[in-house]
Amino acid sequence: MIIGGDEMQSFVQKVYYSAEPFLKKSHFHDCHEVVLVLKGQVQICVNEASYTAGRGDIILFSRYENHSIVVLSEEYERYVLHIDPGIVNGESPVYSLLSDRPIGFCNVISTLPQLDNMESVFKRLVEERDSHNKLTNEMQQLTVMQLLILIYRCMPTGFAGRYDDVVVGIKRQFENHYSQPYTLAELSKQYNISPSALSHRFRAATGMSVMEYLLSCRMASAKRMLAGTQMGIGEIVERGGFSD
């Protein structure tokens, strides 16, 4: 059973409850994904890491993380939320949960003590989406912020999400203008910071090097164009900013 699973072009791209079992091969979404496991057990593979998630666990996938999900139990009930990636431009540290992957970050967070609150927030997101009330998008933003705060409070104390204006500026620049040529030296000069300091700050916040993040933006754009347009490989390579 799926409730409220239709696409919508808004802050919340998709939100639904489902009890349908499935096997998802490695894939990615051009959005941030949050999954709340209500019942059952699943195995999650993200890049080279593997986790097991069960009741009360929140699973986070960023826009650029390839992942696969294998259900390990007969039953698997969950809520799924897809969030527009434009949200990462916000200055609150809770947004770092969606896009930043510092060293030691775990994509599965135990929120069992907060499960009732978590489930309540997801229910309100589904109800708000189906209500067709005025300012639905704004209400969804507030509700998602509440969800992220609840998740943030369940994070291990070692997770220090914070707003770094240089890192956010470069990420926004890459995401909006990924086809442009960039070098670390030019970016360092643009943001008035040494190349070594820029590399350290960027990796500390995102878990990637500056150029690895740019490549992720270009790969996401190429996948989107391959799936949603009739453009040939050559044109996609050119538009994506790839050198070959």
PDB file of N, CA and C in Angstrom, residues 149-228:
ATOM      1  N   ILE A 149      15.540  18.519  12.734  1.00  0.00           N
ATOM      2  CA  ILE A 149      15.987  18.832  14.095  1.00  0.00           C
ATOM      3  C   ILE A 149      15.906  17.588  14.983  1.00  0.00           C
ATOM      4  N   LEU A 150      14.806  16.829  14.854  1.00  0.00           N
ATOM      5  CA  LEU A 150      14.677  15.593  15.625  1.00  0.00           C
ATOM      6  C   LEU A 150      15.799  14.613  15.283  1.00  0.00           C
ATOM      7  N   ILE A 151      16.101  14.498  13.994  1.00  0.00           N
ATOM      8  CA  ILE A 151      17.191  13.606  13.573  1.00  0.00           C
ATOM      9  C   ILE A 151      18.526  14.116  14.104  1.00  0.00           C
ATOM     10  N   TYR A 152      18.739  15.410  13.996  1.00  0.00           N
ATOM     11  CA  TYR A 152      19.996  16.016  14.429  1.00  0.00           C
ATOM     12  C   TYR A 152      20.250  15.737  15.911  1.00  0.00           C
ATOM     13  N   ARG A 153      19.182  15.796  16.702  1.00  0.00           N
ATOM     14  CA  ARG A 153      19.319  15.562  18.144  1.00  0.00           C
ATOM     15  C   ARG A 153      19.648  14.107  18.452  1.00  0.00           C
ATOM     16  N   CYS A 154      19.378  13.218  17.513  1.00  0.00           N
ATOM     17  CA  CYS A 154      19.693  11.801  17.707  1.00  0.00           C
ATOM     18  C   CYS A 154      21.076  11.440  17.179  1.00  0.00           C
ATOM     19  N   MET A 155      21.738  12.389  16.514  1.00  0.00           N
ATOM     20  CA  MET A 155      23.054  12.112  15.953  1.00  0.00           C
ATOM     21  C   MET A 155      24.083  11.945  17.058  1.00  0.00           C
ATOM     22  N   PRO A 156      25.118  11.132  16.823  1.00  0.00           N
ATOM     23  CA  PRO A 156      26.221  11.036  17.795  1.00  0.00           C
ATOM     24  C   PRO A 156      26.841  12.408  18.029  1.00  0.00           C
ATOM     25  N   THR A 157      27.391  12.605  19.208  1.00  0.00           N
ATOM     26  CA  THR A 157      27.939  13.914  19.553  1.00  0.00           C
ATOM     27  C   THR A 157      29.096  14.318  18.655  1.00  0.00           C
ATOM     28  N   GLY A 158      29.720  13.348  17.990  1.00  0.00           N
ATOM     29  CA  GLY A 158      30.852  13.670  17.120  1.00  0.00           C
ATOM     30  C   GLY A 158      30.458  14.375  15.836  1.00  0.00           C
ATOM     31  N   PHE A 159      29.173  14.341  15.486  1.00  0.00           N
ATOM     32  CA  PHE A 159      28.761  14.992  14.241  1.00  0.00           C
ATOM     33  C   PHE A 159      28.609  16.482  14.497  1.00  0.00           C
ATOM     34  N   ALA A 160      29.436  17.283  13.838  1.00  0.00           N
ATOM     35  CA  ALA A 160      29.436  18.728  14.071  1.00  0.00           C
ATOM     36  C   ALA A 160      29.034  19.457  12.805  1.00  0.00           C
ATOM     37  N   GLY A 161      27.786  19.294  12.407  1.00  0.00           N
ATOM     38  CA  GLY A 161      27.307  20.017  11.247  1.00  0.00           C
ATOM     39  C   GLY A 161      27.329  21.511  11.503  1.00  0.00           C
ATOM     40  N   ARG A 162      27.803  22.270  10.544  1.00  0.00           N
ATOM     41  CA  ARG A 162      27.857  23.715  10.716  1.00  0.00           C
ATOM     42  C   ARG A 162      27.810  24.375   9.350  1.00  0.00           C
ATOM     43  N   TYR A 163      27.523  25.662   9.361  1.00  0.00           N
ATOM     44  CA  TYR A 163      27.445  26.408   8.119  1.00  0.00           C
ATOM     45  C   TYR A 163      28.818  26.995   7.801  1.00  0.00           C
ATOM     46  N   ASP A 164      29.382  26.648   6.663  1.00  0.00           N
ATOM     47  CA  ASP A 164      30.649  27.197   6.200  1.00  0.00           C
ATOM     48  C   ASP A 164      30.358  27.946   4.908  1.00  0.00           C
ATOM     49  N   ASP A 165      30.439  29.288   4.954  1.00  0.00           N
ATOM     50  CA  ASP A 165      30.011  30.085   3.814  1.00  0.00           C
ATOM     51  C   ASP A 165      30.843  29.812   2.568  1.00  0.00           C
ATOM     52  N   VAL A 166      32.140  29.498   2.738  1.00  0.00           N
ATOM     53  CA  VAL A 166      32.981  29.202   1.577  1.00  0.00           C
ATOM     54  C   VAL A 166      32.551  27.889   0.933  1.00  0.00           C
ATOM     55  N   VAL A 167      32.368  26.850   1.733  1.00  0.00           N
ATOM     56  CA  VAL A 167      31.962  25.540   1.210  1.00  0.00           C
ATOM     57  C   VAL A 167      30.591  25.632   0.555  1.00  0.00           C
ATOM     58  N   VAL A 168      29.637  26.279   1.220  1.00  0.00           N
ATOM     59  CA  VAL A 168      28.294  26.418   0.669  1.00  0.00           C
ATOM     60  C   VAL A 168      28.335  27.210  -0.636  1.00  0.00           C
ATOM     61  N   GLY A 169      29.158  28.265  -0.680  1.00  0.00           N
ATOM     62  CA  GLY A 169      29.262  29.068  -1.902  1.00  0.00           C
ATOM     63  C   GLY A 169      29.781  28.272  -3.079  1.00  0.00           C
ATOM     64  N   ILE A 170      30.806  27.449  -2.845  1.00  0.00           N
ATOM     65  CA  ILE A 170      31.369  26.631  -3.918  1.00  0.00           C
ATOM     66  C   ILE A 170      30.376  25.560  -4.352  1.00  0.00           C
ATOM     67  N   LYS A 171      29.704  24.919  -3.383  1.00  0.00           N
ATOM     68  CA  LYS A 171      28.707  23.906  -3.737  1.00  0.00           C
ATOM     69  C   LYS A 171      27.604  24.504  -4.586  1.00  0.00           C
ATOM     70  N   ARG A 172      27.118  25.667  -4.197  1.00  0.00           N
ATOM     71  CA  ARG A 172      26.058  26.323  -4.959  1.00  0.00           C
ATOM     72  C   ARG A 172      26.546  26.689  -6.361  1.00  0.00           C
ATOM     73  N   GLN A 173      27.784  27.153  -6.449  1.00  0.00           N
ATOM     74  CA  GLN A 173      28.374  27.515  -7.738  1.00  0.00           C
ATOM     75  C   GLN A 173      28.473  26.299  -8.648  1.00  0.00           C
ATOM     76  N   PHE A 174      28.942  25.178  -8.111  1.00  0.00           N
ATOM     77  CA  PHE A 174      29.057  23.955  -8.906  1.00  0.00           C
ATOM     78  C   PHE A 174      27.687  23.446  -9.349  1.00  0.00           C
ATOM     79  N   GLU A 175      26.719  23.461  -8.435  1.00  0.00           N
ATOM     80  CA  GLU A 175      25.408  22.894  -8.740  1.00  0.00           C
ATOM     81  C   GLU A 175      24.666  23.717  -9.796  1.00  0.00           C
ATOM     82  N   ASN A 176      24.908  25.020  -9.820  1.00  0.00           N
ATOM     83  CA  ASN A 176      24.226  25.893 -10.786  1.00  0.00           C
ATOM     84  C   ASN A 176      25.010  26.082 -12.077  1.00  0.00           C
ATOM     85  N   HIS A 177      26.321  25.892 -12.023  1.00  0.00           N
ATOM     86  CA  HIS A 177      27.166  26.148 -13.204  1.00  0.00           C
ATOM     87  C   HIS A 177      28.231  25.057 -13.330  1.00  0.00           C
ATOM     88  N   TYR A 178      27.785  23.801 -13.323  1.00  0.00           N
ATOM     89  CA  TYR A 178      28.716  22.675 -13.311  1.00  0.00           C
ATOM     90  C   TYR A 178      29.500  22.520 -14.609  1.00  0.00           C
ATOM     91  N   SER A 179      29.022  23.108 -15.710  1.00  0.00           N
ATOM     92  CA  SER A 179      29.700  22.928 -16.999  1.00  0.00           C
ATOM     93  C   SER A 179      30.901  23.843 -17.169  1.00  0.00           C
ATOM     94  N   GLN A 180      31.069  24.829 -16.273  1.00  0.00           N
ATOM     95  CA  GLN A 180      32.183  25.761 -16.394  1.00  0.00           C
ATOM     96  C   GLN A 180      33.494  25.085 -15.996  1.00  0.00           C
ATOM     97  N   PRO A 181      34.609  25.532 -16.565  1.00  0.00           N
ATOM     98  CA  PRO A 181      35.908  24.975 -16.145  1.00  0.00           C
ATOM     99  C   PRO A 181      36.325  25.571 -14.811  1.00  0.00           C
ATOM    100  N   TYR A 182      36.816  24.736 -13.916  1.00  0.00           N
ATOM    101  CA  TYR A 182      37.260  25.192 -12.602  1.00  0.00           C
ATOM    102  C   TYR A 182      38.615  24.577 -12.282  1.00  0.00           C
ATOM    103  N   THR A 183      39.418  25.312 -11.534  1.00  0.00           N
ATOM    104  CA  THR A 183      40.644  24.774 -10.958  1.00  0.00           C
ATOM    105  C   THR A 183      40.676  25.161  -9.480  1.00  0.00           C
ATOM    106  N   LEU A 184      41.378  24.379  -8.688  1.00  0.00           N
ATOM    107  CA  LEU A 184      41.481  24.671  -7.268  1.00  0.00           C
ATOM    108  C   LEU A 184      42.144  26.022  -7.040  1.00  0.00           C
ATOM    109  N   ALA A 185      43.139  26.329  -7.860  1.00  0.00           N
ATOM    110  CA  ALA A 185      43.846  27.607  -7.707  1.00  0.00           C
ATOM    111  C   ALA A 185      42.914  28.790  -7.960  1.00  0.00           C
ATOM    112  N   GLU A 186      42.090  28.696  -9.001  1.00  0.00           N
ATOM    113  CA  GLU A 186      41.164  29.786  -9.319  1.00  0.00           C
ATOM    114  C   GLU A 186      40.112  29.952  -8.238  1.00  0.00           C
ATOM    115  N   LEU A 187      39.593  28.840  -7.722  1.00  0.00           N
ATOM    116  CA  LEU A 187      38.594  28.905  -6.661  1.00  0.00           C
ATOM    117  C   LEU A 187      39.201  29.496  -5.385  1.00  0.00           C
ATOM    118  N   SER A 188      40.440  29.128  -5.094  1.00  0.00           N
ATOM    119  CA  SER A 188      41.114  29.662  -3.910  1.00  0.00           C
ATOM    120  C   SER A 188      41.253  31.170  -4.015  1.00  0.00           C
ATOM    121  N   LYS A 189      41.615  31.639  -5.187  1.00  0.00           N
ATOM    122  CA  LYS A 189      41.748  33.078  -5.397  1.00  0.00           C
ATOM    123  C   LYS A 189      40.397  33.768  -5.290  1.00  0.00           C
ATOM    124  N   GLN A 190      39.355  33.152  -5.856  1.00  0.00           N
ATOM    125  CA  GLN A 190      38.018  33.739  -5.825  1.00  0.00           C
ATOM    126  C   GLN A 190      37.507  33.900  -4.400  1.00  0.00           C
ATOM    127  N   TYR A 191      37.785  32.917  -3.549  1.00  0.00           N
ATOM    128  CA  TYR A 191      37.273  32.949  -2.180  1.00  0.00           C
ATOM    129  C   TYR A 191      38.321  33.423  -1.166  1.00  0.00           C
ATOM    130  N   ASN A 192      39.460  33.909  -1.669  1.00  0.00           N
ATOM    131  CA  ASN A 192      40.493  34.517  -0.825  1.00  0.00           C
ATOM    132  C   ASN A 192      40.943  33.571   0.292  1.00  0.00           C
ATOM    133  N   ILE A 193      41.302  32.360  -0.114  1.00  0.00           N
ATOM    134  CA  ILE A 193      41.746  31.344   0.829  1.00  0.00           C
ATOM    135  C   ILE A 193      42.807  30.503   0.137  1.00  0.00           C
ATOM    136  N   SER A 194      43.749  29.972   0.883  1.00  0.00           N
ATOM    137  CA  SER A 194      44.809  29.173   0.273  1.00  0.00           C
ATOM    138  C   SER A 194      44.248  27.856  -0.245  1.00  0.00           C
ATOM    139  N   PRO A 195      44.871  27.287  -1.282  1.00  0.00           N
ATOM    140  CA  PRO A 195      44.386  25.994  -1.804  1.00  0.00           C
ATOM    141  C   PRO A 195      44.353  24.891  -0.752  1.00  0.00           C
ATOM    142  N   SER A 196      45.355  24.829   0.112  1.00  0.00           N
ATOM    143  CA  SER A 196      45.381  23.771   1.126  1.00  0.00           C
ATOM    144  C   SER A 196      44.275  23.956   2.154  1.00  0.00           C
ATOM    145  N   ALA A 197      44.029  25.208   2.570  1.00  0.00           N
ATOM    146  CA  ALA A 197      42.958  25.472   3.532  1.00  0.00           C
ATOM    147  C   ALA A 197      41.596  25.190   2.918  1.00  0.00           C
ATOM    148  N   LEU A 198      41.431  25.552   1.645  1.00  0.00           N
ATOM    149  CA  LEU A 198      40.172  25.277   0.969  1.00  0.00           C
ATOM    150  C   LEU A 198      39.930  23.779   0.864  1.00  0.00           C
ATOM    151  N   SER A 199      40.950  23.030   0.490  1.00  0.00           N
ATOM    152  CA  SER A 199      40.810  21.575   0.371  1.00  0.00           C
ATOM    153  C   SER A 199      40.436  20.964   1.714  1.00  0.00           C
ATOM    154  N   HIS A 200      41.080  21.403   2.775  1.00  0.00           N
ATOM    155  CA  HIS A 200      40.812  20.855   4.111  1.00  0.00           C
ATOM    156  C   HIS A 200      39.397  21.164   4.555  1.00  0.00           C
ATOM    157  N   ARG A 201      38.951  22.422   4.411  1.00  0.00           N
ATOM    158  CA  ARG A 201      37.610  22.820   4.847  1.00  0.00           C
ATOM    159  C   ARG A 201      36.532  22.108   4.039  1.00  0.00           C
ATOM    160  N   PHE A 202      36.758  21.963   2.745  1.00  0.00           N
ATOM    161  CA  PHE A 202      35.748  21.334   1.888  1.00  0.00           C
ATOM    162  C   PHE A 202      35.604  19.853   2.218  1.00  0.00           C
ATOM    163  N   ARG A 203      36.718  19.152   2.373  1.00  0.00           N
ATOM    164  CA  ARG A 203      36.642  17.721   2.685  1.00  0.00           C
ATOM    165  C   ARG A 203      36.094  17.495   4.088  1.00  0.00           C
ATOM    166  N   ALA A 204      36.460  18.356   5.033  1.00  0.00           N
ATOM    167  CA  ALA A 204      35.961  18.212   6.396  1.00  0.00           C
ATOM    168  C   ALA A 204      34.445  18.333   6.452  1.00  0.00           C
ATOM    169  N   ALA A 205      33.879  19.175   5.582  1.00  0.00           N
ATOM    170  CA  ALA A 205      32.433  19.395   5.592  1.00  0.00           C
ATOM    171  C   ALA A 205      31.673  18.366   4.765  1.00  0.00           C
ATOM    172  N   THR A 206      32.228  17.973   3.618  1.00  0.00           N
ATOM    173  CA  THR A 206      31.469  17.159   2.666  1.00  0.00           C
ATOM    174  C   THR A 206      31.941  15.724   2.547  1.00  0.00           C
ATOM    175  N   GLY A 207      33.175  15.438   2.982  1.00  0.00           N
ATOM    176  CA  GLY A 207      33.720  14.102   2.786  1.00  0.00           C
ATOM    177  C   GLY A 207      34.298  13.893   1.404  1.00  0.00           C
ATOM    178  N   MET A 208      34.274  14.924   0.566  1.00  0.00           N
ATOM    179  CA  MET A 208      34.817  14.860  -0.790  1.00  0.00           C
ATOM    180  C   MET A 208      35.844  15.958  -0.988  1.00  0.00           C
ATOM    181  N   SER A 209      36.719  15.762  -1.985  1.00  0.00           N
ATOM    182  CA  SER A 209      37.570  16.859  -2.409  1.00  0.00           C
ATOM    183  C   SER A 209      36.736  17.829  -3.242  1.00  0.00           C
ATOM    184  N   VAL A 210      37.281  18.998  -3.488  1.00  0.00           N
ATOM    185  CA  VAL A 210      36.565  20.004  -4.282  1.00  0.00           C
ATOM    186  C   VAL A 210      36.229  19.455  -5.661  1.00  0.00           C
ATOM    187  N   MET A 211      37.195  18.843  -6.315  1.00  0.00           N
ATOM    188  CA  MET A 211      36.980  18.363  -7.680  1.00  0.00           C
ATOM    189  C   MET A 211      36.115  17.108  -7.710  1.00  0.00           C
ATOM    190  N   GLU A 212      36.152  16.307  -6.660  1.00  0.00           N
ATOM    191  CA  GLU A 212      35.247  15.149  -6.587  1.00  0.00           C
ATOM    192  C   GLU A 212      33.795  15.609  -6.512  1.00  0.00           C
ATOM    193  N   TYR A 213      33.557  16.685  -5.766  1.00  0.00           N
ATOM    194  CA  TYR A 213      32.184  17.206  -5.673  1.00  0.00           C
ATOM    195  C   TYR A 213      31.731  17.750  -7.022  1.00  0.00           C
ATOM    196  N   LEU A 214      32.612  18.445  -7.724  1.00  0.00           N
ATOM    197  CA  LEU A 214      32.274  18.949  -9.060  1.00  0.00           C
ATOM    198  C   LEU A 214      31.943  17.788  -9.994  1.00  0.00           C
ATOM    199  N   LEU A 215      32.721  16.717  -9.934  1.00  0.00           N
ATOM    200  CA  LEU A 215      32.449  15.557 -10.781  1.00  0.00           C
ATOM    201  C   LEU A 215      31.091  14.947 -10.441  1.00  0.00           C
ATOM    202  N   SER A 216      30.733  14.911  -9.161  1.00  0.00           N
ATOM    203  CA  SER A 216      29.422  14.382  -8.761  1.00  0.00           C
ATOM    204  C   SER A 216      28.302  15.224  -9.359  1.00  0.00           C
ATOM    205  N   CYS A 217      28.465  16.536  -9.367  1.00  0.00           N
ATOM    206  CA  CYS A 217      27.463  17.414  -9.980  1.00  0.00           C
ATOM    207  C   CYS A 217      27.330  17.123 -11.470  1.00  0.00           C
ATOM    208  N   ARG A 218      28.447  16.953 -12.129  1.00  0.00           N
ATOM    209  CA  ARG A 218      28.418  16.689 -13.568  1.00  0.00           C
ATOM    210  C   ARG A 218      27.823  15.319 -13.874  1.00  0.00           C
ATOM    211  N   MET A 219      28.163  14.317 -13.062  1.00  0.00           N
ATOM    212  CA  MET A 219      27.608  12.991 -13.274  1.00  0.00           C
ATOM    213  C   MET A 219      26.096  12.987 -13.060  1.00  0.00           C
ATOM    214  N   ALA A 220      25.632  13.708 -12.032  1.00  0.00           N
ATOM    215  CA  ALA A 220      24.196  13.778 -11.786  1.00  0.00           C
ATOM    216  C   ALA A 220      23.483  14.438 -12.961  1.00  0.00           C
ATOM    217  N   SER A 221      24.080  15.485 -13.504  1.00  0.00           N
ATOM    218  CA  SER A 221      23.454  16.156 -14.647  1.00  0.00           C
ATOM    219  C   SER A 221      23.429  15.238 -15.868  1.00  0.00           C
ATOM    220  N   ALA A 222      24.503  14.469 -16.066  1.00  0.00           N
ATOM    221  CA  ALA A 222      24.550  13.555 -17.208  1.00  0.00           C
ATOM    222  C   ALA A 222      23.495  12.462 -17.074  1.00  0.00           C
ATOM    223  N   LYS A 223      23.349  11.899 -15.880  1.00  0.00           N
ATOM    224  CA  LYS A 223      22.319  10.877 -15.657  1.00  0.00           C
ATOM    225  C   LYS A 223      20.928  11.448 -15.913  1.00  0.00           C
ATOM    226  N   ARG A 224      20.715  12.684 -15.439  1.00  0.00           N
ATOM    227  CA  ARG A 224      19.413  13.317 -15.626  1.00  0.00           C
ATOM    228  C   ARG A 224      19.123  13.532 -17.112  1.00  0.00           C
ATOM    229  N   MET A 225      20.126  13.972 -17.881  1.00  0.00           N
ATOM    230  CA  MET A 225      19.928  14.203 -19.312  1.00  0.00           C
ATOM    231  C   MET A 225      19.762  12.888 -20.068  1.00  0.00           C
ATOM    232  N   LEU A 226      20.499  11.847 -19.673  1.00  0.00           N
ATOM    233  CA  LEU A 226      20.348  10.552 -20.323  1.00  0.00           C
ATOM    234  C   LEU A 226      18.948   9.984 -20.112  1.00  0.00           C
ATOM    235  N   ALA A 227      18.423  10.172 -18.904  1.00  0.00           N
ATOM    236  CA  ALA A 227      17.121   9.594 -18.558  1.00  0.00           C
ATOM    237  C   ALA A 227      15.959  10.428 -19.067  1.00  0.00           C
ATOM    238  N   GLY A 228      16.136  11.746 -19.184  1.00  0.00           N
ATOM    239  CA  GLY A 228      14.993  12.609 -19.453  1.00  0.00           C
ATOM    240  C   GLY A 228      15.011  13.376 -20.758  1.00  0.00           C
TER     241      GLY A 228
END
